[in-house]
Short mmCIF file of C-alpha atoms and ligand atoms in Angstrom, two decimals:
data_model
loop_
_atom_site.label_atom_id
_atom_site.label_comp_id
_atom_site.label_asym_id
_atom_site.label_seq_id
_atom_site.Cartn_x
_atom_site.Cartn_y
_atom_site.Cartn_z
CA MET T 1 127.44 229.55 26.79
CA ARG T 2 131.63 230.28 27.03
CA VAL T 3 131.51 229.77 30.72
CA VAL T 4 129.55 226.10 29.68
CA THR T 5 132.20 225.23 27.63
CA VAL T 6 134.64 226.50 29.63
CA ARG T 7 133.66 224.20 32.28
CA LEU T 8 132.74 221.31 29.53
CA ALA T 9 136.55 221.83 28.35
CA ARG T 10 137.65 221.46 32.23
CA ALA T 11 135.55 218.71 32.72
CA ALA T 12 137.83 216.93 30.02
CA ALA T 13 140.65 217.17 31.27
CA PHE T 14 140.90 214.04 32.01
CA VAL T 15 141.10 213.40 27.99
CA ALA T 16 143.92 214.98 28.04
CA ALA T 17 145.62 213.91 30.62
CA PHE T 18 144.90 210.13 29.02
CA ALA T 19 146.96 211.02 26.20
CA CYS T 20 150.38 213.49 28.07
CA ALA T 21 150.85 212.79 30.93
CA ALA T 22 149.01 209.04 31.70
CA GLY T 23 151.61 205.67 31.24
CA THR T 24 151.08 202.73 29.19
CA TRP T 25 149.58 200.64 32.74
CA ALA T 26 147.46 203.06 33.70
CA VAL T 27 146.42 203.94 29.87
CA LEU T 28 144.79 200.37 30.40
CA GLU T 29 144.40 200.41 33.05
CA ALA T 30 141.83 203.12 32.17
CA ALA T 31 140.63 201.68 29.25
CA GLU T 32 138.59 198.93 31.01
CA GLU T 33 136.80 201.13 33.46
CA ARG T 34 136.24 204.34 31.76
CA GLY T 35 134.51 203.31 28.91
CA GLU T 36 133.35 206.80 27.31
CA ILE T 37 131.36 210.28 28.14
CA VAL T 38 127.99 209.59 25.53
CA SER T 39 125.53 212.21 25.16
CA VAL T 40 121.54 211.29 24.26
CA ALA T 41 118.52 213.53 23.67
CA LYS T 42 117.13 214.39 26.89
CA ARG T 43 114.11 212.96 25.05
CA ASP T 44 115.63 209.83 24.39
CA PHE T 45 116.78 209.88 27.65
CA ALA T 46 112.89 210.07 29.18
CA ALA T 47 111.64 208.12 25.93
CA ALA T 48 113.57 204.91 27.35
CA ARG T 49 113.29 206.07 30.94
CA LEU T 50 117.38 206.01 31.60
CA GLY T 51 116.92 207.51 34.69
CA ARG T 52 115.53 204.88 36.32
CA ARG T 53 119.14 202.48 35.04
CA GLY T 54 121.10 204.13 37.81
CA LEU T 55 123.92 205.84 35.14
CA ASP T 56 126.35 207.94 35.83
CA LEU T 57 125.18 211.14 34.77
CA VAL T 58 127.55 213.65 34.39
CA MET T 59 126.25 217.19 33.24
CA GLU T 60 122.83 218.30 31.03
CA LYS T 61 123.91 220.56 28.08
CA ASP T 62 122.18 221.72 24.67
CA GLY T 63 119.44 219.29 25.50
CA ARG T 64 120.98 216.52 26.01
CA ILE T 65 122.15 214.54 28.61
CA HIS T 66 126.20 213.01 28.91
CA LEU T 67 126.86 210.19 31.33
CA ALA T 68 130.23 208.59 31.82
CA VAL T 69 128.73 204.86 30.80
CA SER T 70 131.06 201.55 30.96
CA PRO T 71 131.69 199.24 28.02
CA GLY T 72 128.44 196.74 29.15
CA GLU T 73 126.19 200.18 30.08
CA MET T 74 127.84 201.04 26.35
CA ALA T 75 126.73 197.90 25.47
CA ALA T 76 123.17 198.02 26.75
CA LEU T 77 122.06 201.40 25.43
CA ALA T 78 122.77 199.89 21.92
CA ALA T 79 120.41 196.95 23.22
CA LEU T 80 117.85 199.39 23.67
CA GLN T 81 118.14 201.14 20.45
CA VAL T 82 118.73 204.31 22.73
CA PRO T 83 120.82 206.82 19.88
CA TYR T 84 124.52 208.49 21.72
CA ALA T 85 126.83 210.11 20.39
CA VAL T 86 130.12 209.85 21.61
CA GLU T 87 131.92 212.62 22.88
CA THR T 88 134.83 211.56 24.52
CA PRO T 89 136.55 213.05 21.23
CA ARG T 90 135.33 216.21 21.30
CA LEU T 91 136.13 216.90 24.85
CA LEU T 92 139.78 216.11 24.13
CA HIS T 93 139.35 219.31 21.79
CA GLU T 94 138.06 221.29 24.03
CA ALA T 95 140.39 220.35 27.07
CA ALA T 96 143.45 220.73 25.10
CA ARG T 97 141.96 224.29 24.07
CA ALA T 98 141.14 224.73 27.84
CA LEU T 99 144.57 223.58 29.28
CA SER T 100 147.01 225.04 27.11
CA ALA T 101 145.34 228.90 29.05
CA ASP T 102 144.75 227.60 32.03
CA GLY T 103 147.99 225.70 32.53
CA GLY T 104 148.15 222.67 34.62
CA LEU T 105 145.33 219.27 34.74
CA ASN T 106 143.81 220.90 37.51
CA GLY T 107 143.89 224.67 36.70
CA ALA T 108 143.39 226.43 40.13
CA TYR T 109 142.02 222.89 42.40
CA HIS T 110 144.81 221.39 44.76
CA SER T 111 146.40 218.64 43.44
CA SER T 112 147.49 215.82 46.73
CA LEU T 113 151.58 217.01 46.68
CA GLU T 114 149.73 220.72 46.61
CA LEU T 115 147.57 220.05 49.33
CA GLU T 116 150.68 219.02 51.58
CA THR T 117 152.86 222.36 50.66
CA ASP T 118 149.92 224.30 51.36
CA LEU T 119 149.11 222.78 53.87
CA ARG T 120 152.89 222.75 55.91
CA ILE T 121 152.87 226.47 53.95
CA LEU T 122 150.38 228.16 56.85
CA GLU T 123 152.21 225.80 59.51
CA ARG T 124 154.64 227.37 59.02
CA ASP T 125 153.46 231.13 58.75
CA HIS T 126 151.56 230.40 61.57
CA PRO T 127 154.13 228.77 64.84
CA GLY T 128 152.14 227.81 67.77
CA LEU T 129 148.43 227.55 65.56
CA ALA T 130 148.80 225.68 63.41
CA SER T 131 149.56 221.96 63.23
CA VAL T 132 149.45 219.87 60.29
CA ARG T 133 149.25 216.23 61.02
CA GLU T 134 149.57 212.41 59.14
CA ILE T 135 146.56 211.18 60.09
CA GLY T 136 146.42 207.51 58.05
CA GLU T 137 148.46 206.83 54.70
CA THR T 138 146.28 204.81 51.90
CA LEU T 139 146.81 202.41 49.69
CA GLU T 140 148.88 203.84 47.27
CA LYS T 141 151.28 205.28 50.40
CA ARG T 142 150.09 209.33 50.32
CA LYS T 143 149.51 210.50 53.49
CA ILE T 144 146.58 211.70 54.42
CA LEU T 145 146.48 215.25 56.22
CA ALA T 146 144.68 217.02 59.20
CA LEU T 147 145.58 220.71 59.56
CA LYS T 148 145.01 221.70 63.51
CA ILE T 149 144.10 225.04 64.25
CA SER T 150 144.19 225.77 67.82
CA ASP T 151 146.19 227.98 70.43
CA ASN T 152 148.68 226.03 71.11
CA ALA T 153 148.26 223.88 68.15
CA ALA T 154 151.60 221.77 68.38
CA ALA T 155 149.79 219.58 72.47
CA ASP T 156 146.74 218.39 72.79
CA GLU T 157 144.72 220.06 74.83
CA SER T 158 141.68 218.84 75.71
CA GLU T 159 139.22 221.51 74.50
CA PRO T 160 135.73 220.42 71.89
CA ALA T 161 136.93 219.59 68.93
CA VAL T 162 135.28 220.56 65.01
CA LEU T 163 136.03 218.76 61.60
CA PHE T 164 135.70 219.79 57.86
CA VAL T 165 136.48 217.65 56.03
CA GLY T 166 136.40 217.63 51.79
CA CYS T 167 136.83 214.99 49.13
CA HIS T 168 135.56 211.84 50.11
CA HIS T 169 134.91 211.62 46.55
CA ALA T 170 137.55 211.90 44.32
CA ARG T 171 135.60 213.66 41.11
CA GLU T 172 134.30 216.79 44.19
CA TRP T 173 137.24 218.26 43.52
CA ILE T 174 135.04 222.01 45.04
CA SER T 175 135.31 219.85 48.81
CA VAL T 176 138.81 220.36 48.90
CA GLU T 177 139.96 223.84 48.33
CA VAL T 178 136.82 225.01 50.43
CA PRO T 179 137.43 223.38 54.14
CA LEU T 180 140.78 224.26 53.07
CA LEU T 181 140.44 227.85 52.23
CA PHE T 182 138.75 227.80 55.88
CA GLY T 183 141.66 226.49 57.48
CA LYS T 184 143.48 229.46 55.69
CA TYR T 185 140.87 231.72 56.59
CA LEU T 186 140.82 231.13 60.80
CA LEU T 187 145.20 231.29 60.45
CA GLU T 188 144.85 234.69 58.31
CA HIS T 189 141.69 235.97 60.76
CA TYR T 190 143.49 234.92 64.32
CA GLY T 191 144.89 238.36 64.74
CA LEU T 192 142.41 240.52 62.47
CA SER T 193 138.61 239.23 64.28
CA GLN T 194 137.94 238.73 67.99
CA GLU T 195 134.93 236.12 66.82
CA VAL T 196 138.08 234.20 65.83
CA ARG T 197 140.20 234.56 68.00
CA ASP T 198 137.64 233.91 70.28
CA LEU T 199 136.83 229.89 68.65
CA VAL T 200 140.32 228.99 68.39
CA ASP T 201 140.69 229.76 71.70
CA ALA T 202 138.36 227.92 72.58
CA SER T 203 138.02 224.61 70.35
CA GLU T 204 140.41 222.29 68.31
CA ILE T 205 139.87 223.12 64.51
CA TRP T 206 140.24 219.64 62.19
CA ILE T 207 140.61 220.46 58.78
CA VAL T 208 140.33 217.75 55.83
CA PRO T 209 140.74 218.54 52.78
CA ALA T 210 140.89 215.31 51.48
CA ALA T 211 140.33 212.70 52.34
CA ASN T 212 140.99 210.22 49.45
CA PRO T 213 143.93 211.54 47.89
CA ASP T 214 144.27 208.34 45.86
CA GLY T 215 140.90 209.21 44.07
CA LEU T 216 142.02 212.52 43.93
CA GLU T 217 144.59 212.04 41.37
CA TYR T 218 143.21 209.09 39.78
CA SER T 219 140.74 211.73 38.90
CA ILE T 220 143.44 214.39 38.03
CA HIS T 221 145.34 212.73 36.18
CA VAL T 222 143.33 209.39 33.95
CA TYR T 223 139.82 209.63 34.49
CA ARG T 224 137.96 212.96 35.63
CA TYR T 225 135.26 211.19 36.82
CA TRP T 226 136.04 208.82 39.61
CA ARG T 227 133.99 208.57 42.93
CA LYS T 228 136.13 206.03 44.35
CA ASN T 229 139.10 205.29 46.66
CA ARG T 230 141.61 202.93 44.61
CA ARG T 231 141.68 199.55 46.17
CA ALA T 232 142.04 196.80 44.19
CA ASN T 233 138.77 195.18 44.64
CA ALA T 234 139.31 190.56 44.75
CA ASP T 235 137.09 190.76 40.88
CA GLY T 236 139.72 192.86 38.93
CA THR T 237 137.54 196.20 39.71
CA PHE T 238 139.03 198.98 41.67
CA GLY T 239 137.86 200.99 44.63
CA VAL T 240 135.69 201.24 47.06
CA ASP T 241 132.88 203.73 48.70
CA ILE T 242 134.31 205.53 51.79
CA ASN T 243 131.13 207.72 52.07
CA ARG T 244 130.17 204.28 52.14
CA ASN T 245 132.06 202.03 54.67
CA TYR T 246 131.95 203.77 58.26
CA GLY T 247 130.67 202.02 60.83
CA LEU T 248 127.49 203.00 61.54
CA ALA T 249 124.18 200.39 59.09
CA TRP T 250 127.24 199.61 57.18
CA GLY T 251 125.61 197.12 54.44
CA LEU T 252 122.53 197.07 56.33
CA ASP T 253 121.27 196.84 52.32
CA ASP T 254 121.40 197.06 48.70
CA LEU T 255 119.17 200.58 48.45
CA GLY T 256 122.05 202.75 50.32
CA SER T 257 125.28 200.45 49.64
CA SER T 258 126.21 198.09 47.50
CA GLY T 259 128.41 194.56 47.22
CA ARG T 260 128.85 194.69 44.17
CA PRO T 261 133.05 195.57 43.64
CA GLY T 262 132.12 197.73 40.31
CA SER T 263 129.86 199.57 41.82
CA ASP T 264 130.14 202.74 42.71
CA VAL T 265 129.21 203.23 45.86
CA TYR T 266 130.90 199.96 47.14
CA ARG T 267 130.91 200.01 50.54
CA GLY T 268 133.67 197.41 51.04
CA THR T 269 134.48 194.24 52.17
CA ALA T 270 134.08 195.44 56.33
CA PRO T 271 133.73 198.35 57.83
CA PHE T 272 136.20 200.64 58.10
CA SER T 273 137.95 198.22 55.67
CA GLU T 274 139.82 201.29 54.20
CA PRO T 275 142.58 203.23 55.57
CA GLU T 276 140.48 206.33 54.56
CA THR T 277 137.89 205.37 56.55
CA THR T 278 140.18 204.11 59.41
CA ALA T 279 142.13 207.82 59.36
CA ILE T 280 138.99 209.76 59.79
CA ARG T 281 137.31 207.22 62.12
CA ASP T 282 140.66 207.69 64.81
CA LEU T 283 140.48 210.89 64.24
CA PHE T 284 137.40 212.10 65.13
CA ALA T 285 137.04 209.34 67.71
CA GLY T 286 140.50 210.14 69.82
CA ARG T 287 138.46 213.40 71.15
CA GLU T 288 135.54 215.08 71.69
CA SER T 289 134.62 215.56 68.52
CA ARG T 290 130.94 217.59 69.62
CA ALA T 291 130.52 218.79 65.26
CA MET T 292 131.37 217.63 62.24
CA ILE T 293 130.29 218.51 58.25
CA SER T 294 131.88 215.94 55.08
CA PHE T 295 131.97 218.74 51.79
CA HIS T 296 130.62 217.40 48.50
CA SER T 297 129.33 218.10 45.21
CA TYR T 298 127.63 218.86 43.65
CA SER T 299 123.91 220.34 44.25
CA GLN T 300 123.31 223.24 46.79
CA VAL T 301 121.60 221.40 49.98
CA ILE T 302 123.26 220.58 53.14
CA LEU T 303 121.56 216.62 54.80
CA TYR T 304 121.12 215.10 58.56
CA PRO T 305 121.75 211.89 60.08
CA TRP T 306 119.30 209.99 59.35
CA GLY T 307 120.52 208.23 56.13
CA TYR T 308 120.90 204.51 56.45
CA THR T 309 116.81 205.06 57.04
CA THR T 310 113.71 207.20 56.66
CA GLY T 311 113.26 207.49 60.38
CA ALA T 312 113.84 210.88 62.03
CA ALA T 313 117.44 210.39 64.36
CA PRO T 314 116.18 211.39 68.11
CA ALA T 315 118.13 214.88 67.88
CA GLY T 316 116.18 215.19 65.03
CA ALA T 317 114.67 218.33 65.29
CA THR T 318 117.54 220.33 66.17
CA LEU T 319 119.68 218.37 63.26
CA ASP T 320 117.55 220.89 61.33
CA ALA T 321 117.85 223.82 63.47
CA ILE T 322 121.23 223.90 63.14
CA ALA T 323 120.91 223.04 59.18
CA ALA T 324 118.14 225.92 58.99
CA ALA T 325 120.74 228.14 60.67
CA MET T 326 123.41 227.68 58.24
CA SER T 327 121.69 227.67 54.63
CA GLY T 328 119.32 230.78 55.64
CA LEU T 329 123.82 232.18 56.86
CA ILE T 330 125.22 230.85 53.69
CA GLU T 331 121.78 232.50 51.85
CA ALA T 332 122.65 236.09 53.36
CA VAL T 333 125.96 235.85 51.46
CA ARG T 334 125.43 236.45 47.42
CA GLY T 335 121.45 234.91 47.79
CA SER T 336 122.85 230.90 47.84
CA VAL T 337 119.70 228.67 48.26
CA TYR T 338 120.97 224.90 49.51
CA THR T 339 118.50 223.43 50.48
CA TYR T 340 117.97 221.05 54.01
CA GLY T 341 116.99 217.95 55.41
CA GLN T 342 116.76 214.61 56.57
CA ALA T 343 119.34 212.75 53.93
CA SER T 344 117.48 209.82 52.87
CA ARG T 345 114.49 211.93 52.47
CA HIS T 346 116.04 215.24 50.99
CA LEU T 347 118.61 213.00 48.64
CA TYR T 348 118.39 209.68 48.88
CA VAL T 349 119.26 206.02 50.67
CA THR T 350 122.31 205.83 52.24
CA ASN T 351 124.41 203.09 54.18
CA GLY T 352 128.31 203.69 56.18
CA ASP T 353 128.16 207.08 55.24
CA THR T 354 130.69 209.82 57.62
CA ALA T 355 127.72 211.52 58.86
CA ASP T 356 125.80 208.76 60.92
CA TRP T 357 128.42 207.69 61.98
CA THR T 358 130.36 210.92 63.32
CA TYR T 359 126.86 211.75 64.42
CA GLY T 360 125.90 207.94 65.84
CA LEU T 361 129.40 208.05 68.16
CA ALA T 362 127.72 210.20 70.37
CA GLY T 363 124.99 212.93 69.12
CA ALA T 364 127.79 214.67 67.65
CA PRO T 365 125.90 217.70 65.40
CA SER T 366 127.14 216.08 61.76
CA PHE T 367 126.36 217.63 58.13
CA THR T 368 127.23 216.76 54.56
CA ILE T 369 127.18 219.87 52.54
CA GLU T 370 126.79 219.43 48.77
CA LEU T 371 128.49 222.36 46.63
CA PRO T 372 127.41 224.33 44.35
CA PRO T 373 126.20 223.87 41.27
CA VAL T 374 122.91 223.21 41.95
CA ASP T 375 122.51 221.00 39.45
CA ILE T 376 123.84 219.16 36.48
CA ASP T 377 122.73 221.89 34.35
CA HIS T 378 125.41 224.21 35.70
CA GLY T 379 128.02 222.52 35.38
CA GLY T 380 127.50 219.72 38.00
CA PHE T 381 131.03 218.52 39.28
CA PHE T 382 132.81 221.08 37.54
CA ASN T 383 132.73 224.08 38.95
CA ASP T 384 134.51 226.71 36.94
CA GLN T 385 138.19 227.73 39.22
CA ALA T 386 137.33 231.65 38.86
CA ALA T 387 134.35 230.33 41.72
CA ILE T 388 136.07 228.74 43.58
CA SER T 389 136.19 231.90 46.27
CA ALA T 390 132.68 232.40 46.76
CA ILE T 391 131.49 229.56 46.82
CA PHE T 392 134.30 229.55 50.64
CA GLU T 393 133.03 232.82 51.22
CA GLU T 394 129.17 231.89 51.10
CA ASN T 395 130.21 228.61 52.88
CA LEU T 396 132.18 230.36 55.89
CA PRO T 397 129.83 231.96 57.84
CA ALA T 398 128.02 228.46 58.29
CA MET T 399 131.28 227.26 59.52
CA LEU T 400 131.81 230.00 61.89
CA TYR T 401 128.89 228.87 63.34
CA LEU T 402 129.02 225.04 63.90
CA THR T 403 131.72 226.03 65.62
CA ARG T 404 131.27 227.77 67.08
CA TYR T 405 127.78 226.07 68.47
CA ALA T 406 130.15 222.97 68.78
CA VAL T 407 132.11 225.14 71.41
CA ASP T 408 128.41 226.31 73.33
CA HIS T 409 127.29 222.29 73.38
CA PRO T 410 129.03 219.43 74.56
CA LEU T 411 127.99 216.15 73.12
CA PRO T 412 124.41 215.11 74.23
CA GLY T 413 125.43 211.28 74.22
CA ARG T 414 125.40 208.63 71.83
CA PRO T 415 122.08 207.66 69.95
CA ARG T 416 119.18 205.01 69.92
CA VAL T 417 119.78 203.10 66.11
CA ARG T 418 117.39 200.94 65.99
CA LEU T 419 118.68 198.34 63.31
CA PRO T 420 117.11 195.97 61.11
CA LYS T 421 118.28 192.39 63.56
CA GLY T 422 119.89 190.22 61.39
CA ARG T 423 121.26 192.22 58.82
CA VAL T 424 124.22 194.81 59.76
CA GLY T 425 127.73 193.73 58.89
CA SER T 426 126.51 189.90 57.55
CA SER T 427 128.44 189.29 53.80
CA PRO T 428 128.23 190.82 51.19
CA VAL T 429 127.64 187.60 49.34
CA ALA T 430 125.22 186.85 51.66
CA ARG T 431 122.58 189.50 52.09
CA PRO T 432 119.35 188.16 50.60
CA LYS T 433 118.56 190.60 47.30
CA GLN T 434 116.51 193.79 48.65
CA PRO T 435 113.95 194.08 46.22
CA GLY T 436 114.18 198.08 44.46
CA ARG T 437 116.43 199.85 42.28
CA PRO T 438 119.85 201.84 43.64
CA ALA T 439 119.15 205.52 43.34
CA PRO T 440 118.05 207.61 39.66
CA ARG T 441 119.74 210.35 40.38
CA PRO T 442 123.50 211.14 39.57
CA LEU T 443 125.17 210.49 43.12
CA ARG T 444 126.96 212.91 44.90
ZN1 LIG G 22 130.66 213.24 47.20
#
């Protein structure tokens, strides 16, 4: 219980930030956007069939489902006569207690600035092997930073490249730490491990720990559950889901993304409309990129293309075999089970996501890894900071494996993409309504 309490308290860090760190403007803006954290008894949740309503499930504790709800969603709960409790004040209290022990809003997790500092330190301490590159600039003028690791890192040689990227989604803080620690590990073990030296000498390993630094800052300082970037949309809402903004099957339907700007899976006005996705696009497409992992949380799954359709990808069997190998390597470390499968079948349908696009370019094996915990019962988006290094360590062999695979396997070539005619890239406004409902599972 203690662990759960601490996690919950950390989950509420945004409330403390709300009280002590955010300015008036941010407070007003956040109040408009965030609504409240409310809890509903599990039996009421089931009776009202709330799981079908596409609500933002945050965690479950003591028989109650916690939800992040907008003012409109709160009104809908009331109209449905679902008894709910507003949890925000209690979380504020618990957050204040936890933060006094932690000494910071984000504890051991990195803010954008802390990330830049640590990347620069790695570059300074490992001259020749590490090079920090500014690959883009966000809407709020933050740098999108990549750490390149290779022998002779300052020069761009024609070596196979592998990309490890984190934090497309702001609230998935653990996804920053795992790729960052991988970079640190490679640099610190180059002189110690023949395996690491061989890999680094033969490849370019690109690490972008935070693809969405604006969202990350917003999650730390204003609203812990923020997911998207900070695009000011035309209708007054904020944010594009940058993991729905890539150019393959973008906007294919309203199940795998949304054309409604207020949605947490809003795809943006056009493919690659966002600086975060153009930065990743240009980085990946500008060299011989042979593999990619995009880290997210939570649920302990390894997903491979396609996400946009339940039809199998041309190299589906190969992708499945690589995912199986990575899953086995992860489990061997300390027994954590990461299931694996095709994204659209194993989790939910998406369109415009990172892995579909990187795979679609030239067949580079591309994966989304949803990091721990396994479910909301174990903390949802909120990993205890004490678990960071163990989560990294269990993923390390899989990252090394995929890098080795990339070095050994040339690109297979562009896979065939089968899209329904006349749908892709059409105006979100003009798109006909799709049957069915948004995915009922919490978004990850
Ligand atoms: Zn995510």
